[in-house]
Amino acid sequence: MAFESGTATDYRNLLERLRVFLTQHPALVAAGQQWTELRWVSDAATQELLLRAPGLAGADDIYCGVRSYENPTSGYYMWDLNGSIGFSQVDTFYAQPGCLTGWLPMMSLWNDATPYWFVANGRRAVVVAKVSTLYQAAYLGFILPYTAPGQYPYPLLIGGSMTGQRGRRYSVTGPNHRHFVDPGEDVQNASSTATMLRGPAGAWLPFQNTYSPTTESRYDSARPVWPGSYAYLSVFREALDGTYVLMPIVLSQGNSAGDHDLFGELDGVYQVSGFNNAAGNLIQVNGVDHLVVQNVFRTSVRDYWALRLA
Amino acid sequence: MAYQTGTAAGPTPLLDALRLFAVASGWQELRWGPSGPSQQLSLRKGELIFHLRSALDEALRSGYQRVTGIFLVGSDQFDPAQPWNNQPGLPRDPSKRIEAVGLYEVEGPCTYHLFSSESPVQLTMVAEVAPGVYHHLAFGQLVKYGDYPGGAFVSGAFGSSDALTASASDYIFGDTQDLHFGLPFNDYKYAGGNYVRAAADGFDGWWSVCQASPITGKRAISIWEEGPRSPRETLANYWWSRTPNTLNGIAPLLPFYVFLERPDGFFSPFGYPAHLRYLNITHHAPAEVFAIGPEQWMAFPAHSKNNKSGVHGYAVRLER
């Protein structure tokens, strides 16, 4: 897998760097896991990047995309995140085959210097960006499914850090502005969240742990993300010897139609305690560095996750 | 020898079967001999020392109910001059009285399943004490999070003196279909039937895996510890209620994570048994073998499938 960190000059430069990283990083090229650029359009107002990831053995076709745009008057600088099941040369970013429609998972960035961390393999990419004192994040690609490949061949997750429906400024607070690891929306069981999974039947499934713009209440939603759905995460601290323990993050479903599933877990992304911890810390697990990330602006014990930097 | 099945006529033959299996699996027999009307057994592997005793309508100690089955404890050392229940470093309550875990209700012949694993060491016995009713004993070493003293564990279907009563206090999530009798690392029970050995925060001894009122004075929790709302949310609840997968009928396994309660009220992750997992057994028959890639596991109900324990169960790693 490949890892890169640095500081982009602004939200557009960040996407330019991601483009180069995914398509040219030596570690990806050496493994035959570099992503293929299908469309790159960059004009004064927008950028549009559509990509195909090859999987770990070059046998997959995983379609993801990022589109940047801005509204300086309203004060937002965005990345829209999307995924599809194919690529159409003639269709727009928002009309690719089988893609997400409506409010997409997003990253709310800014037009200023942006420290970033990129991690990728042939199946998925994760982006973490620091905007002022806040953290934004994205997950583009496959999860690790709890099924045989033939049973669930296209487990595509598009994860962001904002739904966009209730405002897009990076300073927005509330359940619409949460990372894909512990997502929310300010209406119960809403379909616009920062965590969208293409399910086994081909439908895009929204995941949500919290709602209510004032309290960010937790509830047993149709599709919670485990273990973030567990309120008692707030009482977990580090191990006795001071090391931090990682837990998998699992996408689950239990809806009124009788479907109940543990679809699978995120790749290289884990829940970690925030007890005496801080965003930007590096913790070693089995000799590998993991970046500690806070959920946007939140800094309580339960609001941290870790990204494997390898 | 990593797996064996057979039948035993009662508690002492059952304990003898475990003894022979343990020795064949590389455990050192420290003592096997009479203890009152029954037999006592002490086993060692590396630094781990465990003691067992068969019981024929006997109580562990005064004040506890009489049981028929097997008691299990762990200790720090073996003193051949002392009986099984007075060894150095046994689990004890604050009044220094012994506490144990157990496999009871062995009233007649039963079928047993014995499992041995390494890295880390674990010995497990599951007995079908009545048609469709399964109880377990497991002991060994947890996979520890970090480097610190301790990590031994004992797990039983029962505590020192425990009754499997169908009262509301025995429901994990408050519903009758969610009874959880005998589940390994069941922290929903008061007192509990599981202990882990740890030296931390000025305490060097056995931590009781339980919901409240730790019988040794120190509490550990696992995946069933209830959350603050109704329906009771736990790490396991969200897992259990989302399995087996609608897509393919598979119920992913969940480790029995163990956390230790610290003086500040927070919980530190401590470890988990490597060869024992929680399992929703909706699509598994008792003692059914199933594969996960190259691994084989055997499924068991926590007590009795679709009866007292619903579809709550567990899987033991099978090596043969």
PDB file of C-alpha atoms in Angstrom, chain B residues 75-313:
ATOM      1  CA  SER B  75      -3.746 -20.189  40.871  1.00  0.00           C
ATOM      2  CA  ASP B  76      -0.231 -18.725  40.836  1.00  0.00           C
ATOM      3  CA  GLN B  77       1.602 -21.755  42.194  1.00  0.00           C
ATOM      4  CA  PHE B  78       1.029 -25.371  43.145  1.00  0.00           C
ATOM      5  CA  ASP B  79       1.406 -26.408  46.771  1.00  0.00           C
ATOM      6  CA  PRO B  80       1.207 -30.226  46.988  1.00  0.00           C
ATOM      7  CA  ALA B  81       0.554 -29.991  50.707  1.00  0.00           C
ATOM      8  CA  GLN B  82      -2.662 -28.112  50.157  1.00  0.00           C
ATOM      9  CA  PRO B  83      -5.925 -29.260  48.584  1.00  0.00           C
ATOM     10  CA  TRP B  84      -7.178 -27.900  45.286  1.00  0.00           C
ATOM     11  CA  ASN B  85      -9.214 -25.186  47.021  1.00  0.00           C
ATOM     12  CA  ASN B  86      -6.412 -23.717  49.114  1.00  0.00           C
ATOM     13  CA  GLN B  87      -3.722 -23.054  46.540  1.00  0.00           C
ATOM     14  CA  PRO B  88      -1.713 -19.800  46.354  1.00  0.00           C
ATOM     15  CA  GLY B  89      -3.437 -17.123  44.313  1.00  0.00           C
ATOM     16  CA  LEU B  90      -6.927 -18.572  43.934  1.00  0.00           C
ATOM     17  CA  PRO B  91      -9.844 -16.270  43.156  1.00  0.00           C
ATOM     18  CA  ARG B  92     -11.192 -15.164  46.511  1.00  0.00           C
ATOM     19  CA  ASP B  93     -13.751 -12.688  47.762  1.00  0.00           C
ATOM     20  CA  PRO B  94     -12.687  -9.788  50.016  1.00  0.00           C
ATOM     21  CA  SER B  95     -13.205 -12.107  53.004  1.00  0.00           C
ATOM     22  CA  LYS B  96     -10.611 -14.476  51.485  1.00  0.00           C
ATOM     23  CA  ARG B  97     -13.190 -17.149  50.706  1.00  0.00           C
ATOM     24  CA  ILE B  98     -12.696 -19.161  47.542  1.00  0.00           C
ATOM     25  CA  GLU B  99     -14.680 -18.453  44.381  1.00  0.00           C
ATOM     26  CA  ALA B 100     -14.898 -20.734  41.371  1.00  0.00           C
ATOM     27  CA  VAL B 101     -16.570 -21.251  38.040  1.00  0.00           C
ATOM     28  CA  GLY B 102     -18.331 -24.427  37.138  1.00  0.00           C
ATOM     29  CA  LEU B 103     -19.976 -26.882  34.814  1.00  0.00           C
ATOM     30  CA  TYR B 104     -22.932 -28.289  36.743  1.00  0.00           C
ATOM     31  CA  GLU B 105     -26.132 -30.273  36.205  1.00  0.00           C
ATOM     32  CA  VAL B 106     -24.122 -33.392  35.328  1.00  0.00           C
ATOM     33  CA  GLU B 107     -26.749 -35.715  36.696  1.00  0.00           C
ATOM     34  CA  GLY B 108     -26.241 -38.621  34.317  1.00  0.00           C
ATOM     35  CA  PRO B 109     -24.258 -39.784  31.305  1.00  0.00           C
ATOM     36  CA  CYS B 110     -23.301 -36.981  28.973  1.00  0.00           C
ATOM     37  CA  THR B 111     -21.496 -36.477  25.702  1.00  0.00           C
ATOM     38  CA  TYR B 112     -18.422 -34.290  25.938  1.00  0.00           C
ATOM     39  CA  HIS B 113     -16.273 -32.346  23.490  1.00  0.00           C
ATOM     40  CA  LEU B 114     -12.686 -31.481  24.428  1.00  0.00           C
ATOM     41  CA  PHE B 115     -10.548 -28.920  22.614  1.00  0.00           C
ATOM     42  CA  SER B 116      -6.908 -27.989  23.029  1.00  0.00           C
ATOM     43  CA  SER B 117      -5.196 -25.040  21.358  1.00  0.00           C
ATOM     44  CA  GLU B 118      -1.821 -23.309  21.559  1.00  0.00           C
ATOM     45  CA  SER B 119      -0.566 -19.756  21.031  1.00  0.00           C
ATOM     46  CA  PRO B 120      -2.041 -18.900  23.408  1.00  0.00           C
ATOM     47  CA  VAL B 121      -2.873 -21.990  25.437  1.00  0.00           C
ATOM     48  CA  GLN B 122      -6.520 -22.871  25.929  1.00  0.00           C
ATOM     49  CA  LEU B 123      -8.366 -25.996  27.049  1.00  0.00           C
ATOM     50  CA  THR B 124     -12.121 -26.173  26.567  1.00  0.00           C
ATOM     51  CA  MET B 125     -14.707 -28.739  27.553  1.00  0.00           C
ATOM     52  CA  VAL B 126     -18.334 -28.640  26.438  1.00  0.00           C
ATOM     53  CA  ALA B 127     -20.735 -31.246  27.821  1.00  0.00           C
ATOM     54  CA  GLU B 128     -24.252 -32.047  26.710  1.00  0.00           C
ATOM     55  CA  VAL B 129     -25.643 -32.579  30.198  1.00  0.00           C
ATOM     56  CA  ALA B 130     -29.184 -33.249  28.956  1.00  0.00           C
ATOM     57  CA  PRO B 131     -30.516 -33.624  25.436  1.00  0.00           C
ATOM     58  CA  GLY B 132     -29.850 -30.277  23.750  1.00  0.00           C
ATOM     59  CA  VAL B 133     -28.468 -28.624  26.909  1.00  0.00           C
ATOM     60  CA  TYR B 134     -24.793 -27.668  26.785  1.00  0.00           C
ATOM     61  CA  HIS B 135     -22.470 -26.300  29.472  1.00  0.00           C
ATOM     62  CA  HIS B 136     -18.825 -25.356  29.171  1.00  0.00           C
ATOM     63  CA  LEU B 137     -15.551 -24.884  30.993  1.00  0.00           C
ATOM     64  CA  ALA B 138     -12.616 -23.076  29.406  1.00  0.00           C
ATOM     65  CA  PHE B 139      -9.266 -22.000  30.801  1.00  0.00           C
ATOM     66  CA  GLY B 140      -5.960 -20.755  29.509  1.00  0.00           C
ATOM     67  CA  GLN B 141      -4.361 -17.512  28.450  1.00  0.00           C
ATOM     68  CA  LEU B 142      -5.968 -14.520  26.760  1.00  0.00           C
ATOM     69  CA  VAL B 143      -4.424 -12.700  23.838  1.00  0.00           C
ATOM     70  CA  LYS B 144      -3.337  -9.620  25.753  1.00  0.00           C
ATOM     71  CA  TYR B 145      -3.389  -6.037  24.599  1.00  0.00           C
ATOM     72  CA  GLY B 146       0.080  -4.891  25.539  1.00  0.00           C
ATOM     73  CA  ASP B 147       2.783  -6.151  27.814  1.00  0.00           C
ATOM     74  CA  TYR B 148       1.821  -6.502  31.462  1.00  0.00           C
ATOM     75  CA  PRO B 149       1.377  -9.188  34.109  1.00  0.00           C
ATOM     76  CA  GLY B 150      -1.541 -11.566  33.913  1.00  0.00           C
ATOM     77  CA  GLY B 151      -3.823 -12.793  31.197  1.00  0.00           C
ATOM     78  CA  ALA B 152      -4.949 -16.159  32.533  1.00  0.00           C
ATOM     79  CA  PHE B 153      -8.682 -16.807  32.436  1.00  0.00           C
ATOM     80  CA  VAL B 154     -11.285 -19.258  33.628  1.00  0.00           C
ATOM     81  CA  SER B 155     -14.767 -19.408  32.115  1.00  0.00           C
ATOM     82  CA  GLY B 156     -17.694 -21.543  33.155  1.00  0.00           C
ATOM     83  CA  ALA B 157     -21.361 -21.850  32.430  1.00  0.00           C
ATOM     84  CA  PHE B 158     -21.946 -21.107  36.113  1.00  0.00           C
ATOM     85  CA  GLY B 159     -20.408 -19.133  38.921  1.00  0.00           C
ATOM     86  CA  SER B 160     -19.576 -20.524  42.341  1.00  0.00           C
ATOM     87  CA  SER B 161     -23.210 -21.032  43.173  1.00  0.00           C
ATOM     88  CA  ASP B 162     -25.425 -20.189  40.332  1.00  0.00           C
ATOM     89  CA  ALA B 163     -28.890 -21.151  39.273  1.00  0.00           C
ATOM     90  CA  LEU B 164     -30.181 -21.002  35.746  1.00  0.00           C
ATOM     91  CA  THR B 165     -33.498 -19.419  36.499  1.00  0.00           C
ATOM     92  CA  ALA B 166     -35.690 -17.903  33.862  1.00  0.00           C
ATOM     93  CA  SER B 167     -36.088 -14.596  35.611  1.00  0.00           C
ATOM     94  CA  ALA B 168     -36.113 -11.242  33.901  1.00  0.00           C
ATOM     95  CA  SER B 169     -32.715 -10.480  35.401  1.00  0.00           C
ATOM     96  CA  ASP B 170     -31.239 -13.155  33.181  1.00  0.00           C
ATOM     97  CA  TYR B 171     -32.373 -11.597  29.921  1.00  0.00           C
ATOM     98  CA  ILE B 172     -29.586  -9.826  28.077  1.00  0.00           C
ATOM     99  CA  PHE B 173     -31.839  -7.385  26.287  1.00  0.00           C
ATOM    100  CA  GLY B 174     -34.902  -7.712  28.444  1.00  0.00           C
ATOM    101  CA  ASP B 175     -36.773 -10.066  26.163  1.00  0.00           C
ATOM    102  CA  THR B 176     -37.549 -13.685  26.820  1.00  0.00           C
ATOM    103  CA  GLN B 177     -35.924 -14.785  23.575  1.00  0.00           C
ATOM    104  CA  ASP B 178     -32.688 -13.212  24.716  1.00  0.00           C
ATOM    105  CA  LEU B 179     -31.879 -15.406  27.635  1.00  0.00           C
ATOM    106  CA  HIS B 180     -28.190 -16.009  27.838  1.00  0.00           C
ATOM    107  CA  PHE B 181     -27.607 -18.851  30.223  1.00  0.00           C
ATOM    108  CA  GLY B 182     -24.070 -20.071  30.335  1.00  0.00           C
ATOM    109  CA  LEU B 183     -22.645 -17.760  27.694  1.00  0.00           C
ATOM    110  CA  PRO B 184     -18.839 -17.476  27.952  1.00  0.00           C
ATOM    111  CA  PHE B 185     -17.665 -14.122  29.314  1.00  0.00           C
ATOM    112  CA  ASN B 186     -21.200 -13.265  30.223  1.00  0.00           C
ATOM    113  CA  ASP B 187     -20.852  -9.918  31.958  1.00  0.00           C
ATOM    114  CA  TYR B 188     -24.554  -9.338  32.108  1.00  0.00           C
ATOM    115  CA  LYS B 189     -24.773 -11.509  35.172  1.00  0.00           C
ATOM    116  CA  TYR B 190     -24.103 -10.119  38.618  1.00  0.00           C
ATOM    117  CA  ALA B 191     -21.055 -11.851  40.124  1.00  0.00           C
ATOM    118  CA  GLY B 192     -20.500 -13.813  36.925  1.00  0.00           C
ATOM    119  CA  GLY B 193     -18.946 -17.132  35.938  1.00  0.00           C
ATOM    120  CA  ASN B 194     -15.719 -15.819  34.458  1.00  0.00           C
ATOM    121  CA  TYR B 195     -12.470 -14.472  35.915  1.00  0.00           C
ATOM    122  CA  VAL B 196      -9.337 -12.996  34.395  1.00  0.00           C
ATOM    123  CA  ARG B 197      -5.988 -12.687  36.144  1.00  0.00           C
ATOM    124  CA  ALA B 198      -4.343  -9.269  36.133  1.00  0.00           C
ATOM    125  CA  ALA B 199      -2.039  -7.108  38.213  1.00  0.00           C
ATOM    126  CA  ALA B 200      -3.113  -3.507  37.890  1.00  0.00           C
ATOM    127  CA  ASP B 201      -3.974  -0.480  40.005  1.00  0.00           C
ATOM    128  CA  GLY B 202      -2.641  -2.048  43.186  1.00  0.00           C
ATOM    129  CA  PHE B 203      -4.629  -5.256  42.812  1.00  0.00           C
ATOM    130  CA  ASP B 204      -2.921  -8.529  41.926  1.00  0.00           C
ATOM    131  CA  GLY B 205      -5.530 -11.207  41.496  1.00  0.00           C
ATOM    132  CA  TRP B 206      -8.646 -12.333  39.682  1.00  0.00           C
ATOM    133  CA  TRP B 207     -11.059  -9.803  38.219  1.00  0.00           C
ATOM    134  CA  SER B 208     -14.698 -10.844  38.109  1.00  0.00           C
ATOM    135  CA  VAL B 209     -16.306 -10.479  34.672  1.00  0.00           C
ATOM    136  CA  CYS B 210     -19.719  -9.234  35.674  1.00  0.00           C
ATOM    137  CA  GLN B 211     -22.269  -6.454  35.455  1.00  0.00           C
ATOM    138  CA  ALA B 212     -21.891  -5.161  38.997  1.00  0.00           C
ATOM    139  CA  SER B 213     -20.796  -6.114  42.502  1.00  0.00           C
ATOM    140  CA  PRO B 214     -17.605  -7.943  41.504  1.00  0.00           C
ATOM    141  CA  ILE B 215     -17.234 -10.837  43.832  1.00  0.00           C
ATOM    142  CA  THR B 216     -13.451 -10.438  44.046  1.00  0.00           C
ATOM    143  CA  GLY B 217     -13.707  -6.687  44.479  1.00  0.00           C
ATOM    144  CA  LYS B 218     -12.419  -5.945  40.974  1.00  0.00           C
ATOM    145  CA  ARG B 219     -14.591  -5.869  37.902  1.00  0.00           C
ATOM    146  CA  ALA B 220     -14.021  -6.645  34.267  1.00  0.00           C
ATOM    147  CA  ILE B 221     -16.598  -6.378  31.507  1.00  0.00           C
ATOM    148  CA  SER B 222     -16.962  -7.988  28.143  1.00  0.00           C
ATOM    149  CA  ILE B 223     -19.208  -7.460  25.142  1.00  0.00           C
ATOM    150  CA  TRP B 224     -22.568  -7.758  26.899  1.00  0.00           C
ATOM    151  CA  GLU B 225     -22.196  -4.898  29.351  1.00  0.00           C
ATOM    152  CA  GLU B 226     -25.387  -2.948  29.001  1.00  0.00           C
ATOM    153  CA  GLY B 227     -25.570   0.528  27.657  1.00  0.00           C
ATOM    154  CA  PRO B 228     -27.662   3.315  29.062  1.00  0.00           C
ATOM    155  CA  ARG B 229     -30.797   2.977  27.006  1.00  0.00           C
ATOM    156  CA  SER B 230     -33.557   0.576  26.154  1.00  0.00           C
ATOM    157  CA  PRO B 231     -33.389  -1.685  24.233  1.00  0.00           C
ATOM    158  CA  ARG B 232     -30.170  -2.478  25.995  1.00  0.00           C
ATOM    159  CA  GLU B 233     -27.345  -1.646  23.709  1.00  0.00           C
ATOM    160  CA  THR B 234     -24.092  -3.504  24.028  1.00  0.00           C
ATOM    161  CA  LEU B 235     -21.203  -4.150  21.713  1.00  0.00           C
ATOM    162  CA  ALA B 236     -22.693  -7.598  21.208  1.00  0.00           C
ATOM    163  CA  ASN B 237     -26.309  -6.527  20.770  1.00  0.00           C
ATOM    164  CA  TYR B 238     -25.626  -4.642  17.548  1.00  0.00           C
ATOM    165  CA  TRP B 239     -23.643  -7.630  16.329  1.00  0.00           C
ATOM    166  CA  TRP B 240     -26.099 -10.317  17.375  1.00  0.00           C
ATOM    167  CA  SER B 241     -29.150  -8.541  15.994  1.00  0.00           C
ATOM    168  CA  ARG B 242     -27.493  -8.027  12.586  1.00  0.00           C
ATOM    169  CA  THR B 243     -26.617 -11.676  12.127  1.00  0.00           C
ATOM    170  CA  PRO B 244     -26.769 -14.081  10.427  1.00  0.00           C
ATOM    171  CA  ASN B 245     -26.304 -12.204   7.192  1.00  0.00           C
ATOM    172  CA  THR B 246     -29.438 -12.208   5.065  1.00  0.00           C
ATOM    173  CA  LEU B 247     -27.296 -12.498   1.967  1.00  0.00           C
ATOM    174  CA  ASN B 248     -25.624 -15.800   2.699  1.00  0.00           C
ATOM    175  CA  GLY B 249     -26.718 -17.047   6.112  1.00  0.00           C
ATOM    176  CA  ILE B 250     -23.276 -16.473   7.613  1.00  0.00           C
ATOM    177  CA  ALA B 251     -22.968 -15.146  11.162  1.00  0.00           C
ATOM    178  CA  PRO B 252     -19.536 -13.547  11.571  1.00  0.00           C
ATOM    179  CA  LEU B 253     -17.804 -14.426  14.839  1.00  0.00           C
ATOM    180  CA  LEU B 254     -17.210 -11.809  17.505  1.00  0.00           C
ATOM    181  CA  PRO B 255     -14.308 -11.988  19.978  1.00  0.00           C
ATOM    182  CA  PHE B 256     -15.179 -11.899  23.648  1.00  0.00           C
ATOM    183  CA  TYR B 257     -13.262  -8.680  24.276  1.00  0.00           C
ATOM    184  CA  VAL B 258     -12.466  -8.162  27.973  1.00  0.00           C
ATOM    185  CA  PHE B 259     -12.013  -4.728  29.561  1.00  0.00           C
ATOM    186  CA  LEU B 260     -10.787  -3.965  33.079  1.00  0.00           C
ATOM    187  CA  GLU B 261     -12.423  -1.277  35.198  1.00  0.00           C
ATOM    188  CA  ARG B 262      -9.890   1.317  36.300  1.00  0.00           C
ATOM    189  CA  PRO B 263     -10.061   3.530  39.396  1.00  0.00           C
ATOM    190  CA  ASP B 264     -11.149   6.508  37.269  1.00  0.00           C
ATOM    191  CA  GLY B 265     -14.227   4.598  36.071  1.00  0.00           C
ATOM    192  CA  PHE B 266     -12.878   4.075  32.565  1.00  0.00           C
ATOM    193  CA  PHE B 267     -12.210   0.626  31.129  1.00  0.00           C
ATOM    194  CA  SER B 268      -8.948  -0.578  29.627  1.00  0.00           C
ATOM    195  CA  PRO B 269      -8.997  -3.187  26.873  1.00  0.00           C
ATOM    196  CA  PHE B 270      -7.272  -6.217  28.342  1.00  0.00           C
ATOM    197  CA  GLY B 271      -7.511  -9.125  25.900  1.00  0.00           C
ATOM    198  CA  TYR B 272      -9.673 -11.838  24.428  1.00  0.00           C
ATOM    199  CA  PRO B 273      -9.629 -15.637  24.166  1.00  0.00           C
ATOM    200  CA  ALA B 274      -8.163 -16.592  20.818  1.00  0.00           C
ATOM    201  CA  HIS B 275     -10.029 -19.845  20.390  1.00  0.00           C
ATOM    202  CA  LEU B 276     -13.505 -18.919  21.571  1.00  0.00           C
ATOM    203  CA  ARG B 277     -15.935 -16.536  19.838  1.00  0.00           C
ATOM    204  CA  TYR B 278     -19.518 -15.349  20.201  1.00  0.00           C
ATOM    205  CA  LEU B 279     -21.808 -16.789  17.495  1.00  0.00           C
ATOM    206  CA  ASN B 280     -25.440 -16.349  16.528  1.00  0.00           C
ATOM    207  CA  ILE B 281     -26.361 -20.006  15.922  1.00  0.00           C
ATOM    208  CA  THR B 282     -29.575 -19.443  13.969  1.00  0.00           C
ATOM    209  CA  HIS B 283     -28.216 -21.532  11.119  1.00  0.00           C
ATOM    210  CA  HIS B 284     -26.047 -23.908  13.152  1.00  0.00           C
ATOM    211  CA  ALA B 285     -26.946 -27.110  14.944  1.00  0.00           C
ATOM    212  CA  PRO B 286     -25.304 -27.838  18.309  1.00  0.00           C
ATOM    213  CA  ALA B 287     -21.832 -29.339  17.863  1.00  0.00           C
ATOM    214  CA  GLU B 288     -21.901 -28.528  14.152  1.00  0.00           C
ATOM    215  CA  VAL B 289     -18.521 -28.021  12.511  1.00  0.00           C
ATOM    216  CA  PHE B 290     -18.132 -25.142  10.084  1.00  0.00           C
ATOM    217  CA  ALA B 291     -15.225 -23.602   8.214  1.00  0.00           C
ATOM    218  CA  ILE B 292     -13.947 -20.069   7.876  1.00  0.00           C
ATOM    219  CA  GLY B 293     -11.338 -20.281   5.173  1.00  0.00           C
ATOM    220  CA  PRO B 294      -8.738 -22.758   6.422  1.00  0.00           C
ATOM    221  CA  GLU B 295     -10.050 -22.641  10.011  1.00  0.00           C
ATOM    222  CA  GLN B 296     -12.571 -25.025  11.491  1.00  0.00           C
ATOM    223  CA  TRP B 297     -14.863 -24.135  14.378  1.00  0.00           C
ATOM    224  CA  MET B 298     -17.561 -25.990  16.287  1.00  0.00           C
ATOM    225  CA  ALA B 299     -20.807 -24.252  17.230  1.00  0.00           C
ATOM    226  CA  PHE B 300     -22.607 -24.604  20.565  1.00  0.00           C
ATOM    227  CA  PRO B 301     -25.653 -22.982  22.147  1.00  0.00           C
ATOM    228  CA  ALA B 302     -25.054 -20.904  25.251  1.00  0.00           C
ATOM    229  CA  HIS B 303     -27.493 -23.288  26.936  1.00  0.00           C
ATOM    230  CA  SER B 304     -30.143 -24.796  24.655  1.00  0.00           C
ATOM    231  CA  LYS B 305     -30.935 -23.579  21.182  1.00  0.00           C
ATOM    232  CA  ASN B 306     -34.292 -21.839  20.742  1.00  0.00           C
ATOM    233  CA  ASN B 307     -34.998 -22.558  24.374  1.00  0.00           C
ATOM    234  CA  LYS B 308     -33.321 -20.934  27.351  1.00  0.00           C
ATOM    235  CA  SER B 309     -30.563 -19.287  25.304  1.00  0.00           C
ATOM    236  CA  GLY B 310     -32.409 -18.570  22.069  1.00  0.00           C
ATOM    237  CA  VAL B 311     -29.874 -18.335  19.265  1.00  0.00           C
ATOM    238  CA  HIS B 312     -27.040 -17.061  21.471  1.00  0.00           C
ATOM    239  CA  GLY B 313     -24.079 -19.351  21.171  1.00  0.00           C
TER     240      GLY B 313
END
